[in-house]
Amino acid sequence: MANTESNIFETEITKLITGGAGLGRCGDLAAFIPMTAPGDRVRARIVRRKKAFVNAELVELLQGSPERQTPPCPHFGECGGCDLQHLTGEAQRRSKATIVTECFQRLARLDVGDLLTGPEPAGPELGYRNRIRLFANPAGHYGLMRRGSHAVVPLETCKQMPESFTAEFLPWLRTLPPAEQVLVRLDGRGGFLLSLFGRANRLRFLKQRLGELSNGETPLKGCVGMLYNNLPVWGRDYIVMQVAGKTYRIGPQSFFQANLAEIEAATATLCSWLAETRPAGGLLVDLYSGVGLFSLALAEMFERIVAVESDTHAARDAHHNVGRDKRAGAKAIVQDRPVAEFLSEPQLEGEIDWPGACFVIDPPRPGLGAAVCASIARLAPRDIVYLSCDPATLARDVAALTGSGYHLGGLRVFDFFPQTAHIETLVCLRRQ
Ligand SMILES: C[S@@+](CC[C@H](N)C(=O)[O-])C[C@H]1O[C@@H](n2cnc3c(N)ncnc32)[C@H](O)[C@@H]1O
């Protein structure tokens, strides 16, 4: 119970909730307490009081859960990049599976207990990320945002990034003329693309530095290109990545998956679900296609493919990627427009077998929403595979689709972002 003078209370943590906070009790109210673990007994302080819950901060760990571990990063707790380093990898994954199960129970009234598989790690729990955006603090030190704030925590390391980021990249970055923001994209084979953002009048300092390079010399080993405020200043303005044997060109402004091992595992699951139940052929509709990741990965299984992507940069990369791919090239087209518009007016030539089609859907966090779900249900494709980065919006969309004649045939949780509270879920829906 809370001591109202000091807003301090003691509680057991029973589980983690969406966002990574631990769930405790403060009197009759639920208490959400970041940096705690299921099985902890803690003393906490209320920082915000709502009608049905309180947000609180950890004051003292009275008894630590056996699921705890020593956080591997010295910045953990202060830096907002990670939420769960105090939990073992296994405990993180178990909590993520529970959160997904509970979202489906609460928001879709579906019991997915028997269907749900994963997450199983497909790659390392540290050093898995292939991109990071850093911010400069007023003193010019690069870092990530502090937890719950827009202040920058200067970083000496980031354990989500490969070792070379700490050992080579950060020290080198500090030798460049200062920028306000930095985006680094790694190609997974030792190369990287660097985008700097800052005041226009500082560009000349960077150009001066680059002008000092002798012919054929790179600014840092592995650097394939540099941009300033999205304009190329040295080398290439894209990276080339290989995923499951397919090649993708990715520009600095296009979305691409941040964890290669996990996206390969998710793609393999998706292929095996479709191969189990679908005859080869028919139409693949790759909605929210990005640079064409799934259009290329699934090209062998379909005779016709349409990728739909509204971001001009990603759509341009998708055009390039499908055009260059041996399998996808002749049968795929890219439509650079919003999904909702495509669904109401697909603009495809010839006879379309919608009832035999397969939709692969990978929307941003807000998910599909009622109108897009209704449009999909109207076209009534045979199979829908949906990759989601938000279990709550996924559960809501699945409820809409199961209410329109689909049944849930598969549900697999992936841990694309170990040490963080992010959860990726792949579901397969089949028309009844
Ligand atoms: C989560 S990413 C998935 C990209 C791709 N499937 C992949 O795995 O690389 C979502 C993509 O949807 C695009 N997008 C967002 N809203 C959209 C909309 N209304 N219509 C079409 N594409 C949209 C974004 O630009 C982004 O490329």
Short mmCIF file of C-alpha atoms and ligand atoms in Angstrom, two decimals:
data_model
loop_
_atom_site.label_atom_id
_atom_site.label_comp_id
_atom_site.label_asym_id
_atom_site.label_seq_id
_atom_site.Cartn_x
_atom_site.Cartn_y
_atom_site.Cartn_z
CA MET A 1 0.00 0.00 0.00
CA ALA A 2 1.30 3.50 -0.79
CA ASN A 3 2.59 5.83 1.83
CA THR A 4 0.68 8.87 0.48
CA GLU A 5 3.15 11.39 1.90
CA SER A 6 6.04 10.07 -0.13
CA ASN A 7 4.15 8.13 -2.82
CA ILE A 8 6.31 5.14 -1.91
CA PHE A 9 4.89 1.61 -1.93
CA GLU A 10 6.09 -2.00 -1.92
CA THR A 11 4.92 -4.67 -4.32
CA GLU A 12 5.66 -8.00 -6.03
CA ILE A 13 6.14 -7.94 -9.79
CA THR A 14 3.98 -10.60 -11.39
CA LYS A 15 4.78 -10.16 -15.09
CA LEU A 16 5.94 -7.75 -17.79
CA ILE A 17 3.47 -5.75 -19.83
CA THR A 18 3.63 -4.17 -23.30
CA GLY A 19 6.43 -1.60 -23.28
CA GLY A 20 8.55 -3.68 -20.88
CA ALA A 21 7.42 -2.34 -17.49
CA GLY A 22 6.80 -4.82 -14.65
CA LEU A 23 3.27 -5.13 -13.28
CA GLY A 24 2.77 -4.68 -9.54
CA ARG A 25 -0.04 -3.42 -7.31
CA CYS A 26 -0.44 -0.16 -5.47
CA GLY A 27 -3.49 -0.74 -3.29
CA ASP A 28 -6.38 -1.43 -5.67
CA LEU A 29 -4.53 -0.07 -8.66
CA ALA A 30 -2.24 -1.73 -11.18
CA ALA A 31 1.30 -0.30 -10.97
CA PHE A 32 3.59 -0.17 -14.00
CA ILE A 33 7.25 -0.12 -12.96
CA PRO A 34 10.03 -0.11 -15.59
CA MET A 35 13.35 -1.95 -14.92
CA THR A 36 11.72 -4.64 -12.81
CA ALA A 37 11.44 -8.38 -13.42
CA PRO A 38 8.71 -10.97 -12.81
CA GLY A 39 9.39 -12.36 -9.32
CA ASP A 40 11.00 -9.16 -7.96
CA ARG A 41 9.87 -7.62 -4.69
CA VAL A 42 10.42 -3.87 -4.96
CA ARG A 43 9.94 -0.54 -3.29
CA ALA A 44 8.65 1.98 -5.87
CA ARG A 45 7.61 5.63 -6.11
CA ILE A 46 4.48 6.83 -7.93
CA VAL A 47 5.36 9.24 -10.73
CA ARG A 48 1.89 9.51 -12.33
CA ARG A 49 -1.53 8.61 -11.01
CA LYS A 50 -4.42 7.65 -13.33
CA LYS A 51 -7.92 6.36 -12.54
CA ALA A 52 -7.10 2.69 -13.08
CA PHE A 53 -3.31 2.54 -12.68
CA VAL A 54 -0.18 4.28 -11.52
CA ASN A 55 3.16 4.71 -13.27
CA ALA A 56 5.99 4.27 -10.79
CA GLU A 57 9.78 4.12 -10.68
CA LEU A 58 11.96 1.58 -8.97
CA VAL A 59 13.39 2.90 -5.70
CA GLU A 60 14.85 -0.27 -4.20
CA LEU A 61 15.08 -3.90 -5.16
CA LEU A 62 14.01 -5.71 -1.96
CA GLN A 63 14.34 -9.18 -3.42
CA GLY A 64 15.61 -9.86 -6.93
CA SER A 65 13.95 -12.34 -9.26
CA PRO A 66 15.95 -15.41 -10.42
CA GLU A 67 15.21 -14.17 -13.96
CA ARG A 68 17.58 -11.23 -13.46
CA GLN A 69 21.07 -10.91 -14.97
CA THR A 70 23.79 -8.27 -14.83
CA PRO A 71 23.07 -5.84 -17.68
CA PRO A 72 25.85 -6.10 -20.29
CA CYS A 73 25.90 -2.38 -21.14
CA PRO A 74 27.22 0.37 -18.82
CA HIS A 75 24.59 2.78 -20.19
CA PHE A 76 21.63 0.52 -19.34
CA GLY A 77 19.02 2.23 -17.20
CA GLU A 78 19.93 5.70 -18.37
CA CYS A 79 19.89 5.22 -22.16
CA GLY A 80 16.43 4.73 -23.68
CA GLY A 81 17.65 2.24 -26.31
CA CYS A 82 17.15 -0.90 -24.16
CA ASP A 83 14.44 -1.87 -21.67
CA LEU A 84 15.21 -5.44 -20.66
CA GLN A 85 18.95 -5.98 -20.19
CA HIS A 86 18.33 -6.82 -16.53
CA LEU A 87 16.49 -10.00 -17.64
CA THR A 88 18.05 -13.15 -19.07
CA GLY A 89 17.38 -13.65 -22.78
CA GLU A 90 15.15 -16.62 -22.01
CA ALA A 91 13.06 -14.59 -19.55
CA GLN A 92 12.76 -11.75 -22.07
CA ARG A 93 11.45 -14.14 -24.70
CA ARG A 94 9.05 -15.87 -22.31
CA SER A 95 7.60 -12.49 -21.33
CA LYS A 96 7.18 -11.50 -24.98
CA ALA A 97 5.23 -14.69 -25.73
CA THR A 98 2.98 -14.03 -22.70
CA ILE A 99 2.32 -10.45 -23.80
CA VAL A 100 1.24 -11.66 -27.26
CA THR A 101 -1.04 -14.36 -25.76
CA GLU A 102 -2.66 -11.80 -23.47
CA CYS A 103 -3.14 -9.22 -26.26
CA PHE A 104 -5.05 -11.81 -28.28
CA GLN A 105 -7.14 -12.77 -25.24
CA ARG A 106 -7.95 -9.20 -24.29
CA LEU A 107 -8.32 -7.52 -27.68
CA ALA A 108 -9.40 -10.33 -30.01
CA ARG A 109 -11.07 -12.71 -27.54
CA LEU A 110 -8.94 -15.46 -29.07
CA ASP A 111 -7.15 -18.15 -27.10
CA VAL A 112 -3.89 -18.66 -29.02
CA GLY A 113 -2.17 -20.75 -26.35
CA ASP A 114 -1.94 -23.93 -28.48
CA LEU A 115 -1.10 -22.17 -31.71
CA LEU A 116 1.62 -19.80 -30.53
CA THR A 117 5.27 -20.77 -31.12
CA GLY A 118 8.50 -18.88 -30.39
CA PRO A 119 10.30 -16.76 -29.83
CA GLU A 120 13.43 -18.78 -30.39
CA PRO A 121 16.62 -16.82 -31.01
CA ALA A 122 17.77 -16.98 -34.61
CA GLY A 123 20.92 -14.94 -33.94
CA PRO A 124 22.92 -13.35 -31.13
CA GLU A 125 21.28 -11.44 -28.26
CA LEU A 126 23.84 -8.61 -28.60
CA GLY A 127 25.43 -6.95 -31.63
CA TYR A 128 22.49 -7.82 -33.89
CA ARG A 129 21.47 -4.40 -35.21
CA ASN A 130 22.39 -3.14 -38.67
CA ARG A 131 21.37 0.49 -38.22
CA ILE A 132 21.39 3.16 -35.53
CA ARG A 133 20.44 6.84 -35.40
CA LEU A 134 22.57 8.90 -33.00
CA PHE A 135 21.90 12.40 -31.74
CA ALA A 136 24.42 15.02 -30.62
CA ASN A 137 24.00 16.66 -27.22
CA PRO A 138 24.76 20.40 -26.81
CA ALA A 139 28.43 19.54 -26.12
CA GLY A 140 28.61 17.62 -29.43
CA HIS A 141 28.76 14.07 -27.94
CA TYR A 142 26.78 11.42 -29.79
CA GLY A 143 24.28 9.19 -28.09
CA LEU A 144 20.69 8.03 -27.76
CA MET A 145 17.75 9.63 -25.96
CA ARG A 146 17.53 9.22 -22.20
CA ARG A 147 14.66 7.01 -20.97
CA GLY A 148 11.43 9.03 -21.10
CA SER A 149 13.16 12.22 -22.25
CA HIS A 150 14.58 14.00 -25.29
CA ALA A 151 17.90 14.65 -23.57
CA VAL A 152 20.83 12.79 -25.15
CA VAL A 153 22.86 10.23 -23.19
CA PRO A 154 26.41 10.31 -24.65
CA LEU A 155 27.47 6.76 -25.53
CA GLU A 156 30.82 4.99 -25.27
CA THR A 157 29.26 1.82 -26.65
CA CYS A 158 25.99 0.30 -27.81
CA LYS A 159 25.60 -3.41 -27.17
CA GLN A 160 22.90 -3.76 -29.82
CA MET A 161 25.54 -2.88 -32.42
CA PRO A 162 28.48 -5.07 -33.53
CA GLU A 163 31.83 -4.65 -31.69
CA SER A 164 33.32 -2.59 -34.53
CA PHE A 165 30.79 0.17 -33.77
CA THR A 166 32.42 0.76 -30.37
CA ALA A 167 36.00 -0.06 -31.33
CA GLU A 168 36.26 1.73 -34.67
CA PHE A 169 33.18 3.63 -35.75
CA LEU A 170 32.45 5.83 -32.70
CA PRO A 171 36.07 7.01 -32.22
CA TRP A 172 36.25 7.86 -35.96
CA LEU A 173 32.88 9.63 -35.93
CA ARG A 174 34.18 11.96 -33.23
CA THR A 175 36.99 13.06 -35.55
CA LEU A 176 34.54 14.30 -38.22
CA PRO A 177 33.15 17.86 -38.27
CA PRO A 178 30.24 17.77 -35.79
CA ALA A 179 26.71 16.96 -36.94
CA GLU A 180 23.37 17.11 -35.15
CA GLN A 181 22.23 13.61 -36.11
CA VAL A 182 23.90 10.57 -37.60
CA LEU A 183 22.33 7.53 -39.22
CA VAL A 184 24.54 4.51 -39.83
CA ARG A 185 23.43 1.53 -41.88
CA LEU A 186 25.56 -1.60 -41.97
CA ASP A 187 25.36 -3.95 -44.93
CA GLY A 188 26.13 -7.07 -42.87
CA ARG A 189 29.37 -7.72 -44.80
CA GLY A 190 31.66 -5.11 -43.26
CA GLY A 191 30.37 -2.10 -45.22
CA PHE A 192 28.44 0.90 -43.95
CA LEU A 193 26.65 3.98 -45.23
CA LEU A 194 26.77 7.15 -43.16
CA SER A 195 24.14 9.90 -43.28
CA LEU A 196 24.97 13.08 -41.39
CA PHE A 197 22.41 15.76 -40.64
CA GLY A 198 23.23 19.29 -39.56
CA ARG A 199 23.37 22.95 -40.45
CA ALA A 200 23.87 23.61 -44.16
CA ASN A 201 26.85 25.91 -43.54
CA ARG A 202 28.83 23.06 -41.95
CA LEU A 203 28.87 20.98 -45.10
CA ARG A 204 32.01 22.72 -46.36
CA PHE A 205 34.04 21.42 -43.36
CA LEU A 206 33.06 17.87 -44.24
CA LYS A 207 33.86 18.42 -47.91
CA GLN A 208 37.23 19.83 -46.89
CA ARG A 209 37.99 16.68 -44.88
CA LEU A 210 36.88 14.40 -47.68
CA GLY A 211 38.96 16.42 -50.12
CA GLU A 212 42.07 15.48 -48.12
CA LEU A 213 41.60 11.79 -49.00
CA SER A 214 43.94 10.48 -51.66
CA ASN A 215 42.54 8.70 -54.69
CA GLY A 216 40.83 5.41 -53.81
CA GLU A 217 41.17 6.04 -50.05
CA THR A 218 38.06 5.51 -47.92
CA PRO A 219 37.19 7.79 -44.97
CA LEU A 220 37.11 4.65 -42.74
CA LYS A 221 37.53 1.00 -43.70
CA GLY A 222 34.13 -0.30 -44.82
CA CYS A 223 32.60 3.10 -45.60
CA VAL A 224 30.74 2.78 -48.91
CA GLY A 225 29.21 6.24 -48.93
CA MET A 226 28.45 9.43 -47.05
CA LEU A 227 25.51 11.82 -47.26
CA TYR A 228 24.87 15.20 -45.70
CA ASN A 229 21.22 16.19 -45.20
CA ASN A 230 20.40 13.30 -47.56
CA LEU A 231 22.59 14.60 -50.40
CA PRO A 232 25.51 12.37 -51.45
CA VAL A 233 28.93 13.85 -50.61
CA TRP A 234 31.18 10.82 -51.03
CA GLY A 235 30.86 7.34 -52.58
CA ARG A 236 27.51 5.61 -53.04
CA ASP A 237 24.13 6.72 -51.70
CA TYR A 238 22.86 3.22 -50.94
CA ILE A 239 23.97 -0.09 -49.43
CA VAL A 240 23.56 -3.55 -50.88
CA MET A 241 22.35 -6.29 -48.55
CA GLN A 242 21.88 -10.01 -48.97
CA VAL A 243 18.96 -11.70 -47.23
CA ALA A 244 18.31 -15.40 -47.74
CA GLY A 245 20.21 -15.40 -51.02
CA LYS A 246 18.44 -12.33 -52.45
CA THR A 247 20.10 -8.99 -53.13
CA TYR A 248 18.58 -5.66 -52.11
CA ARG A 249 19.68 -2.10 -52.80
CA ILE A 250 18.61 0.12 -49.92
CA GLY A 251 18.80 3.90 -49.90
CA PRO A 252 19.38 5.86 -46.69
CA GLN A 253 15.73 6.86 -46.39
CA SER A 254 14.12 3.49 -47.14
CA PHE A 255 12.88 1.22 -44.39
CA PHE A 256 14.76 -2.06 -43.97
CA GLN A 257 14.65 -4.70 -41.26
CA ALA A 258 17.28 -4.10 -38.53
CA ASN A 259 18.04 -7.72 -37.58
CA LEU A 260 19.12 -9.91 -40.50
CA ALA A 261 19.20 -13.27 -38.70
CA GLU A 262 15.67 -12.79 -37.37
CA ILE A 263 14.17 -11.58 -40.66
CA GLU A 264 15.70 -14.59 -42.41
CA ALA A 265 14.03 -16.84 -39.81
CA ALA A 266 10.69 -15.03 -40.21
CA THR A 267 10.92 -15.29 -44.00
CA ALA A 268 11.66 -19.03 -43.74
CA THR A 269 8.59 -19.52 -41.51
CA LEU A 270 6.42 -17.53 -43.89
CA CYS A 271 7.62 -19.62 -46.87
CA SER A 272 7.04 -22.90 -45.06
CA TRP A 273 3.51 -21.91 -43.97
CA LEU A 274 2.61 -21.05 -47.56
CA ALA A 275 4.33 -24.10 -49.05
CA GLU A 276 2.36 -26.38 -46.69
CA THR A 277 -1.04 -25.32 -47.95
CA ARG A 278 -0.73 -23.50 -51.26
CA PRO A 279 -0.25 -24.84 -54.75
CA ALA A 280 2.49 -22.91 -56.58
CA GLY A 281 1.26 -20.03 -58.75
CA GLY A 282 -1.36 -17.33 -58.38
CA LEU A 283 -1.02 -13.73 -57.26
CA LEU A 284 1.12 -12.41 -54.39
CA VAL A 285 0.12 -9.00 -53.07
CA ASP A 286 3.00 -7.59 -50.99
CA LEU A 287 1.36 -4.76 -48.99
CA TYR A 288 3.66 -2.22 -47.25
CA SER A 289 6.44 -3.80 -49.31
CA GLY A 290 9.33 -1.51 -48.39
CA VAL A 291 12.22 -2.22 -50.79
CA GLY A 292 10.59 -5.49 -51.90
CA LEU A 293 11.88 -7.88 -49.22
CA PHE A 294 9.01 -10.37 -49.46
CA SER A 295 8.36 -9.89 -53.18
CA LEU A 296 11.83 -11.23 -53.88
CA ALA A 297 11.87 -13.82 -51.10
CA LEU A 298 8.59 -15.40 -52.30
CA ALA A 299 9.09 -14.89 -56.04
CA GLU A 300 9.57 -18.60 -56.78
CA MET A 301 6.16 -19.47 -55.32
CA PHE A 302 3.94 -17.15 -57.40
CA GLU A 303 3.30 -16.36 -61.04
CA ARG A 304 2.39 -12.72 -60.56
CA ILE A 305 3.44 -10.22 -57.85
CA VAL A 306 2.33 -6.71 -56.98
CA ALA A 307 4.23 -4.75 -54.32
CA VAL A 308 2.50 -1.71 -52.80
CA GLU A 309 4.56 0.94 -51.01
CA SER A 310 3.73 4.60 -50.44
CA ASP A 311 7.18 5.90 -49.53
CA THR A 312 8.79 7.17 -52.74
CA HIS A 313 12.34 6.26 -51.67
CA ALA A 314 11.46 2.69 -50.68
CA ALA A 315 9.26 2.25 -53.78
CA ARG A 316 12.15 3.36 -56.00
CA ASP A 317 14.43 0.80 -54.35
CA ALA A 318 11.70 -1.83 -54.74
CA HIS A 319 11.46 -1.07 -58.49
CA HIS A 320 15.20 -1.52 -58.76
CA ASN A 321 15.28 -4.70 -56.65
CA VAL A 322 12.47 -6.55 -58.40
CA GLY A 323 13.77 -5.39 -61.79
CA ARG A 324 17.23 -6.83 -61.08
CA ASP A 325 16.01 -10.12 -59.62
CA LYS A 326 16.05 -13.12 -61.98
CA ARG A 327 12.85 -14.63 -60.58
CA ALA A 328 10.81 -11.57 -59.67
CA GLY A 329 11.82 -9.35 -62.61
CA ALA A 330 9.40 -10.61 -65.23
CA LYS A 331 6.38 -11.10 -62.99
CA ALA A 332 6.48 -8.30 -60.39
CA ILE A 333 5.28 -4.72 -60.50
CA VAL A 334 5.59 -2.02 -57.83
CA GLN A 335 2.79 0.45 -57.13
CA ASP A 336 3.98 3.61 -55.39
CA ARG A 337 0.74 4.49 -53.54
CA PRO A 338 -1.04 4.00 -50.21
CA VAL A 339 -2.40 0.53 -49.46
CA ALA A 340 -5.94 1.82 -48.85
CA GLU A 341 -6.00 3.38 -52.33
CA PHE A 342 -4.65 0.21 -53.95
CA LEU A 343 -7.27 -1.95 -52.23
CA SER A 344 -10.15 0.23 -53.39
CA GLU A 345 -8.79 0.54 -56.95
CA PRO A 346 -6.05 -2.03 -57.63
CA GLN A 347 -5.32 -0.93 -61.24
CA LEU A 348 -4.06 -4.34 -62.32
CA GLU A 349 -4.26 -5.48 -65.89
CA GLY A 350 -6.16 -8.59 -66.99
CA GLU A 351 -8.24 -11.04 -65.04
CA ILE A 352 -7.37 -11.22 -61.32
CA ASP A 353 -8.03 -14.34 -59.27
CA TRP A 354 -8.54 -12.58 -55.92
CA PRO A 355 -9.98 -15.66 -54.16
CA GLY A 356 -6.81 -17.61 -55.02
CA ALA A 357 -4.42 -14.79 -54.06
CA CYS A 358 -2.05 -14.48 -51.11
CA PHE A 359 -1.57 -11.16 -49.28
CA VAL A 360 1.63 -10.58 -47.33
CA ILE A 361 1.12 -7.62 -45.05
CA ASP A 362 3.77 -5.80 -43.00
CA PRO A 363 2.36 -2.47 -41.83
CA PRO A 364 3.92 0.10 -39.49
CA ARG A 365 3.00 0.09 -35.79
CA PRO A 366 -0.60 1.44 -36.14
CA GLY A 367 -1.50 -1.70 -38.09
CA LEU A 368 -4.27 -1.88 -40.69
CA GLY A 369 -7.33 -0.43 -38.97
CA ALA A 370 -10.98 -1.23 -39.66
CA ALA A 371 -11.24 0.24 -43.18
CA VAL A 372 -8.20 -1.60 -44.61
CA CYS A 373 -9.29 -4.87 -42.93
CA ALA A 374 -12.74 -4.46 -44.50
CA SER A 375 -11.20 -3.84 -47.95
CA ILE A 376 -9.03 -6.94 -47.63
CA ALA A 377 -12.02 -9.02 -46.52
CA ARG A 378 -13.97 -7.72 -49.54
CA LEU A 379 -11.29 -8.96 -51.95
CA ALA A 380 -11.21 -12.20 -49.87
CA PRO A 381 -7.76 -13.59 -50.75
CA ARG A 382 -7.24 -17.22 -49.82
CA ASP A 383 -4.21 -16.63 -47.58
CA ILE A 384 -3.03 -13.68 -45.53
CA VAL A 385 0.35 -13.60 -43.82
CA TYR A 386 0.74 -10.62 -41.51
CA LEU A 387 4.02 -9.53 -39.88
CA SER A 388 3.44 -7.06 -37.06
CA CYS A 389 5.61 -4.97 -34.74
CA ASP A 390 2.72 -4.28 -32.34
CA PRO A 391 0.82 -7.19 -30.80
CA ALA A 392 -2.08 -4.93 -29.74
CA THR A 393 -2.86 -3.55 -33.21
CA LEU A 394 -2.24 -7.03 -34.65
CA ALA A 395 -4.78 -8.60 -32.27
CA ARG A 396 -7.34 -5.92 -33.16
CA ASP A 397 -6.81 -6.49 -36.92
CA VAL A 398 -6.91 -10.28 -36.54
CA ALA A 399 -10.22 -9.92 -34.67
CA ALA A 400 -11.61 -7.95 -37.63
CA LEU A 401 -10.36 -10.51 -40.16
CA THR A 402 -11.50 -13.58 -38.20
CA GLY A 403 -14.88 -11.83 -37.93
CA SER A 404 -14.90 -11.66 -41.77
CA GLY A 405 -14.45 -15.33 -42.52
CA TYR A 406 -10.76 -16.05 -41.80
CA HIS A 407 -9.29 -18.47 -39.30
CA LEU A 408 -5.94 -18.22 -37.62
CA GLY A 409 -3.68 -20.97 -39.00
CA GLY A 410 -0.32 -20.02 -37.45
CA LEU A 411 1.16 -17.59 -34.94
CA ARG A 412 4.86 -17.24 -34.27
CA VAL A 413 6.57 -14.67 -32.06
CA PHE A 414 10.06 -13.41 -33.02
CA ASP A 415 12.59 -11.54 -30.93
CA PHE A 416 13.88 -9.10 -33.56
CA PHE A 417 15.12 -6.71 -30.85
CA PRO A 418 16.62 -8.55 -27.86
CA GLN A 419 17.18 -6.32 -24.78
CA THR A 420 14.28 -4.12 -25.84
CA ALA A 421 10.53 -4.43 -25.28
CA HIS A 422 9.79 -4.65 -29.03
CA ILE A 423 7.89 -7.72 -30.16
CA GLU A 424 7.48 -8.99 -33.71
CA THR A 425 4.70 -11.45 -34.51
CA LEU A 426 3.91 -13.38 -37.68
CA VAL A 427 0.42 -14.76 -38.21
CA CYS A 428 -1.14 -16.76 -40.97
CA LEU A 429 -4.86 -16.40 -41.75
CA ARG A 430 -6.77 -18.65 -44.12
CA ARG A 431 -10.20 -18.13 -45.62
CA GLN A 432 -12.70 -20.59 -44.17
C1 LIG B 1 7.34 -2.23 -41.35
S1 LIG B 1 7.83 -1.61 -42.89
C2 LIG B 1 7.86 -3.09 -43.84
C3 LIG B 1 8.63 -3.05 -45.12
C4 LIG B 1 8.96 -4.39 -45.77
N1 LIG B 1 7.85 -5.30 -45.77
C5 LIG B 1 10.18 -5.02 -45.12
O1 LIG B 1 10.02 -5.98 -44.35
O2 LIG B 1 11.30 -4.58 -45.39
C6 LIG B 1 6.38 -0.79 -43.40
C7 LIG B 1 6.44 -0.12 -44.77
O3 LIG B 1 5.15 0.41 -45.06
C8 LIG B 1 5.29 1.65 -45.73
N2 LIG B 1 4.00 2.34 -45.53
C9 LIG B 1 3.57 3.02 -44.43
N3 LIG B 1 2.30 3.41 -44.59
C10 LIG B 1 1.90 2.98 -45.82
C11 LIG B 1 0.69 3.06 -46.55
N4 LIG B 1 -0.37 3.66 -46.04
N5 LIG B 1 0.63 2.50 -47.78
C12 LIG B 1 1.72 1.87 -48.31
N6 LIG B 1 2.90 1.75 -47.65
C13 LIG B 1 2.99 2.30 -46.42
C14 LIG B 1 6.50 2.29 -45.07
O4 LIG B 1 7.07 3.26 -45.91
C15 LIG B 1 7.41 1.06 -44.86
O5 LIG B 1 8.25 0.87 -45.97
#
